[in-house]
Structures are given as structure tokens and as C-alpha cells.
Amino acid sequence: MIPGLLSLLLDIAVIGLLVATIIYAVRLNKQLSAVKESRAELEELVKGFAEATAQADSSVKGMRKAASESGEALSAMITRARSLKEEMELIVQAADGLANRLEQASGRARQAAQQPSPPPPLTAAPPPASRSAAAPPAMPAPSRPASPPPAASSGGSEPRSRAEKELLQALENLRP
């Protein structure tokens, strides 16, 4: 009886283990099915990631190109702005010089206006009867300037602008 009972117990143990194995196999099959489904989703995710990476790469290249072009344009604008700045500095310096000369000239004119002027010389006027009613009074002949304008000669300084130099040259050419 013992060998029969032992055989029965072994058979029951084997049956229990086989049932446990079948249950485990069913669970494992469900998990493998889930992994297969996840693998398909993972492949789609990897494909989407690859596309996004390619798109980001092309966007970066486009941004580099745009940055390069805008950098060149900005560099050209900076170069032009620097040259304009230099020109403006020259213009401001010339304007300062002109303003200083105008200030000096106005100061001299004020001093001249404040100094009393000598009385005009007394001259005899022609008698009213000697003038003819029909003839207009005689006009004096236009005279050439004997010297350069007072601003150029009174300051004692050389003319600073090209226009002043040309004016002085024209006046000197008019002298006999």
C-alpha cells in the first residue's frame, strides 16, 4: 500500500506543479503579448524621434544660415555706422570751429558797436537851385574792395574753409 499511496501523492504533486506551470505560462503569454504590442509602439516612438531629430537638425542648419546672413548684414551696417560716425565727428568739429569764429566775430562786433564812433565830417551841401529837377542825382561809380573782408583781415588768422579761400582768391583776382 505504501508504494501505491506514494505513487498517488507523487501524481498529485506533479498535477499541482503542472497546474501551477500552466497558470504561470498563461501569465507569461499575456506579458509577452503586452511586450509585443509595446514593441510596436516603441518602434513608432523611435521613428517619430528620428523624424524629430532630422527636423531639428535641418532647423539648426537653417538657423545657422540665417544667423550667418544676419551677422554679415549687421557687420555691414556697423561698418557703415562707423564711417557715418567719423563723418559726423568731422562735421561737429567743423561746426564747433565755425561757432567759435562766429562767437568771436560777434564779440568784436559788439565791442565795435559799444565804442563811440567819430562824428561825420561836415561838408557843404550843394545849393538846392543848382540841382536840376529832371536829372537824377549822380551815382558814384562802383568801387573794388581795396582789401579782403574785415572778418578775414581783423582776426589775423588764416581762412579755415575752402569757401573762404575761394572768396579771398576771387577778391585778389579783382584787384588791379
mmCIF file of C-alpha atoms in Angstrom:
data_model
loop_
_atom_site.group_PDB
_atom_site.id
_atom_site.type_symbol
_atom_site.label_atom_id
_atom_site.label_comp_id
_atom_site.label_asym_id
_atom_site.label_seq_id
_atom_site.Cartn_x
_atom_site.Cartn_y
_atom_site.Cartn_z
ATOM 1 C CA MET A 1 0.000 0.000 0.000
ATOM 2 C CA ILE A 2 2.756 2.338 0.623
ATOM 3 C CA PRO A 3 4.076 2.156 -2.857
ATOM 4 C CA GLY A 4 0.539 2.860 -4.203
ATOM 5 C CA LEU A 5 -0.003 5.759 -1.836
ATOM 6 C CA LEU A 6 3.372 7.186 -2.578
ATOM 7 C CA SER A 7 2.670 6.949 -6.249
ATOM 8 C CA LEU A 8 -0.662 8.739 -5.721
ATOM 9 C CA LEU A 9 0.954 11.506 -3.721
ATOM 10 C CA LEU A 10 3.612 11.943 -6.347
ATOM 11 C CA ASP A 11 0.956 12.085 -9.030
ATOM 12 C CA ILE A 12 -0.984 14.748 -7.081
ATOM 13 C CA ALA A 13 2.211 16.745 -6.543
ATOM 14 C CA VAL A 14 3.014 16.525 -10.240
ATOM 15 C CA ILE A 15 -0.552 17.552 -11.116
ATOM 16 C CA GLY A 16 -0.280 20.547 -8.745
ATOM 17 C CA LEU A 17 3.014 21.581 -10.248
ATOM 18 C CA LEU A 18 1.620 21.158 -13.754
ATOM 19 C CA VAL A 19 -1.390 23.367 -12.874
ATOM 20 C CA ALA A 20 0.976 25.993 -11.409
ATOM 21 C CA THR A 21 3.117 25.785 -14.549
ATOM 22 C CA ILE A 22 0.078 26.222 -16.806
ATOM 23 C CA ILE A 23 -1.072 29.274 -14.797
ATOM 24 C CA TYR A 24 2.436 30.708 -14.970
ATOM 25 C CA ALA A 25 2.605 30.046 -18.724
ATOM 26 C CA VAL A 26 -0.732 31.828 -19.283
ATOM 27 C CA ARG A 27 0.513 34.895 -17.350
ATOM 28 C CA LEU A 28 3.812 34.839 -19.217
ATOM 29 C CA ASN A 29 1.926 34.641 -22.523
ATOM 30 C CA LYS A 30 -0.121 37.753 -21.604
ATOM 31 C CA GLN A 31 3.040 39.635 -20.647
ATOM 32 C CA LEU A 32 4.766 38.624 -23.883
ATOM 33 C CA SER A 33 1.733 39.846 -25.847
ATOM 34 C CA ALA A 34 1.939 43.168 -23.983
ATOM 35 C CA VAL A 35 5.669 43.396 -24.782
ATOM 36 C CA LYS A 36 4.965 42.723 -28.475
ATOM 37 C CA GLU A 37 2.342 45.482 -28.501
ATOM 38 C CA SER A 38 4.719 47.768 -26.635
ATOM 39 C CA ARG A 39 7.444 46.939 -29.141
ATOM 40 C CA ALA A 40 5.256 48.153 -31.998
ATOM 41 C CA GLU A 41 4.547 51.350 -30.056
ATOM 42 C CA LEU A 42 8.254 51.670 -29.249
ATOM 43 C CA GLU A 43 9.141 51.318 -32.925
ATOM 44 C CA GLU A 44 6.649 54.085 -33.777
ATOM 45 C CA LEU A 45 8.106 56.192 -30.979
ATOM 46 C CA VAL A 46 11.657 55.614 -32.280
ATOM 47 C CA LYS A 47 10.548 56.521 -35.824
ATOM 48 C CA GLY A 48 8.913 59.718 -34.526
ATOM 49 C CA PHE A 49 12.042 60.529 -32.535
ATOM 50 C CA ALA A 50 14.219 60.003 -35.625
ATOM 51 C CA GLU A 51 11.961 62.297 -37.673
ATOM 52 C CA ALA A 52 12.007 64.933 -34.923
ATOM 53 C CA THR A 53 15.805 64.692 -34.754
ATOM 54 C CA ALA A 54 16.122 65.121 -38.521
ATOM 55 C CA GLN A 55 13.739 68.073 -38.449
ATOM 56 C CA ALA A 56 15.646 69.660 -35.541
ATOM 57 C CA ASP A 57 18.908 69.160 -37.437
ATOM 58 C CA SER A 58 17.533 70.897 -40.540
ATOM 59 C CA SER A 59 16.132 73.684 -38.341
ATOM 60 C CA VAL A 60 19.527 74.162 -36.693
ATOM 61 C CA LYS A 61 21.175 74.371 -40.132
ATOM 62 C CA GLY A 62 18.591 76.935 -41.222
ATOM 63 C CA MET A 63 19.120 78.943 -38.045
ATOM 64 C CA ARG A 64 22.904 78.885 -38.573
ATOM 65 C CA LYS A 65 22.440 80.100 -42.131
ATOM 66 C CA ALA A 66 20.060 82.860 -41.016
ATOM 67 C CA ALA A 67 22.419 83.861 -38.203
ATOM 68 C CA SER A 68 25.311 83.970 -40.647
ATOM 69 C CA GLU A 69 23.390 86.148 -43.096
ATOM 70 C CA SER A 70 22.109 88.478 -40.394
ATOM 71 C CA GLY A 71 25.627 88.630 -38.929
ATOM 72 C CA GLU A 72 27.020 89.712 -42.281
ATOM 73 C CA ALA A 73 24.271 92.298 -42.699
ATOM 74 C CA LEU A 74 24.852 93.544 -39.161
ATOM 75 C CA SER A 75 28.589 93.738 -39.804
ATOM 76 C CA ALA A 76 27.979 95.810 -42.931
ATOM 77 C CA MET A 77 25.623 98.102 -41.002
ATOM 78 C CA ILE A 78 28.199 98.512 -38.214
ATOM 79 C CA THR A 79 30.897 99.384 -40.744
ATOM 80 C CA ARG A 80 28.623 101.947 -42.372
ATOM 81 C CA ALA A 81 27.607 103.340 -38.967
ATOM 82 C CA ARG A 82 31.277 103.743 -38.001
ATOM 83 C CA SER A 83 32.033 105.652 -41.196
ATOM 84 C CA LEU A 84 28.961 107.845 -40.640
ATOM 85 C CA LYS A 85 30.086 108.417 -37.052
ATOM 86 C CA GLU A 86 33.504 109.559 -38.266
ATOM 87 C CA GLU A 87 31.883 111.888 -40.790
ATOM 88 C CA MET A 88 29.575 113.262 -38.106
ATOM 89 C CA GLU A 89 32.547 113.864 -35.811
ATOM 90 C CA LEU A 90 34.247 115.848 -38.584
ATOM 91 C CA ILE A 91 31.066 117.828 -39.199
ATOM 92 C CA VAL A 92 30.679 118.538 -35.477
ATOM 93 C CA GLN A 93 34.294 119.675 -35.245
ATOM 94 C CA ALA A 94 33.823 121.961 -38.240
ATOM 95 C CA ALA A 95 30.585 123.305 -36.755
ATOM 96 C CA ASP A 96 32.322 123.919 -33.411
ATOM 97 C CA GLY A 97 35.081 125.827 -35.175
ATOM 98 C CA LEU A 98 32.552 127.861 -37.124
ATOM 99 C CA ALA A 99 30.549 128.545 -33.966
ATOM 100 C CA ASN A 100 33.698 129.710 -32.189
ATOM 101 C CA ARG A 101 34.597 132.010 -35.088
ATOM 102 C CA LEU A 102 31.038 133.383 -35.181
ATOM 103 C CA GLU A 103 31.179 133.965 -31.440
ATOM 104 C CA GLN A 104 34.490 135.808 -31.764
ATOM 105 C CA ALA A 105 33.150 137.872 -34.665
ATOM 106 C CA SER A 106 30.008 138.768 -32.743
ATOM 107 C CA GLY A 107 32.163 139.733 -29.756
ATOM 108 C CA ARG A 108 34.260 142.015 -31.955
ATOM 109 C CA ALA A 109 31.094 143.482 -33.480
ATOM 110 C CA ARG A 110 29.692 144.180 -30.011
ATOM 111 C CA GLN A 111 32.920 145.851 -28.968
ATOM 112 C CA ALA A 112 32.895 147.938 -32.117
ATOM 113 C CA ALA A 113 29.261 148.896 -31.521
ATOM 114 C CA GLN A 114 29.984 149.909 -27.918
ATOM 115 C CA GLN A 115 32.886 152.181 -28.858
ATOM 116 C CA PRO A 116 31.755 155.672 -29.789
ATOM 117 C CA SER A 117 32.114 156.436 -33.461
ATOM 118 C CA PRO A 118 33.696 159.719 -34.593
ATOM 119 C CA PRO A 119 31.225 162.360 -35.784
ATOM 120 C CA PRO A 120 30.747 162.507 -39.546
ATOM 121 C CA PRO A 121 32.808 165.218 -41.303
ATOM 122 C CA LEU A 122 30.977 168.412 -42.122
ATOM 123 C CA THR A 123 30.672 169.064 -45.834
ATOM 124 C CA ALA A 124 28.905 171.768 -47.644
ATOM 125 C CA ALA A 125 25.810 170.611 -49.422
ATOM 126 C CA PRO A 126 25.320 171.917 -52.955
ATOM 127 C CA PRO A 127 22.783 174.658 -53.221
ATOM 128 C CA PRO A 128 19.282 173.433 -53.936
ATOM 129 C CA ALA A 129 18.933 175.607 -57.044
ATOM 130 C CA SER A 130 21.892 174.041 -58.794
ATOM 131 C CA ARG A 131 20.244 170.649 -58.985
ATOM 132 C CA SER A 132 18.074 170.097 -61.964
ATOM 133 C CA ALA A 133 14.614 168.754 -61.269
ATOM 134 C CA ALA A 134 14.696 166.495 -64.314
ATOM 135 C CA ALA A 135 18.152 164.997 -63.783
ATOM 136 C CA PRO A 136 18.591 162.424 -61.081
ATOM 137 C CA PRO A 137 21.471 162.804 -58.677
ATOM 138 C CA ALA A 138 24.735 161.305 -59.886
ATOM 139 C CA MET A 139 25.520 157.822 -58.610
ATOM 140 C CA PRO A 140 29.065 157.128 -57.519
ATOM 141 C CA ALA A 141 30.922 154.554 -59.578
ATOM 142 C CA PRO A 142 31.145 151.153 -58.012
ATOM 143 C CA SER A 143 34.489 150.614 -56.385
ATOM 144 C CA ARG A 144 36.515 147.467 -55.976
ATOM 145 C CA PRO A 145 37.341 146.360 -52.487
ATOM 146 C CA ALA A 146 40.793 147.523 -51.554
ATOM 147 C CA SER A 147 41.364 144.762 -49.032
ATOM 148 C CA PRO A 148 39.878 141.438 -48.004
ATOM 149 C CA PRO A 149 36.709 141.447 -45.926
ATOM 150 C CA PRO A 150 37.143 142.628 -42.318
ATOM 151 C CA ALA A 151 36.496 139.171 -40.840
ATOM 152 C CA ALA A 152 39.465 137.685 -42.670
ATOM 153 C CA SER A 153 41.853 140.607 -42.053
ATOM 154 C CA SER A 154 40.886 141.611 -38.496
ATOM 155 C CA GLY A 155 41.320 138.164 -36.963
ATOM 156 C CA GLY A 156 44.786 137.720 -38.402
ATOM 157 C CA SER A 157 44.109 134.019 -38.785
ATOM 158 C CA GLU A 158 44.178 132.013 -41.965
ATOM 159 C CA PRO A 159 40.805 131.178 -43.517
ATOM 160 C CA ARG A 160 39.648 127.768 -42.416
ATOM 161 C CA SER A 161 37.134 126.738 -45.005
ATOM 162 C CA ARG A 162 37.518 126.165 -48.705
ATOM 163 C CA ALA A 163 34.728 128.669 -49.421
ATOM 164 C CA GLU A 164 36.618 131.417 -47.600
ATOM 165 C CA LYS A 165 39.797 130.599 -49.506
ATOM 166 C CA GLU A 166 37.951 130.742 -52.814
ATOM 167 C CA LEU A 167 36.320 134.059 -51.841
ATOM 168 C CA LEU A 168 39.677 135.590 -50.935
ATOM 169 C CA GLN A 169 41.205 134.326 -54.163
ATOM 170 C CA ALA A 170 38.342 135.862 -56.174
ATOM 171 C CA LEU A 171 38.767 139.200 -54.374
ATOM 172 C CA GLU A 172 42.526 139.185 -55.026
ATOM 173 C CA ASN A 173 41.906 138.462 -58.711
ATOM 174 C CA LEU A 174 39.657 141.546 -58.908
ATOM 175 C CA ARG A 175 42.444 143.869 -57.723
ATOM 176 C CA PRO A 176 44.259 145.820 -60.478
#
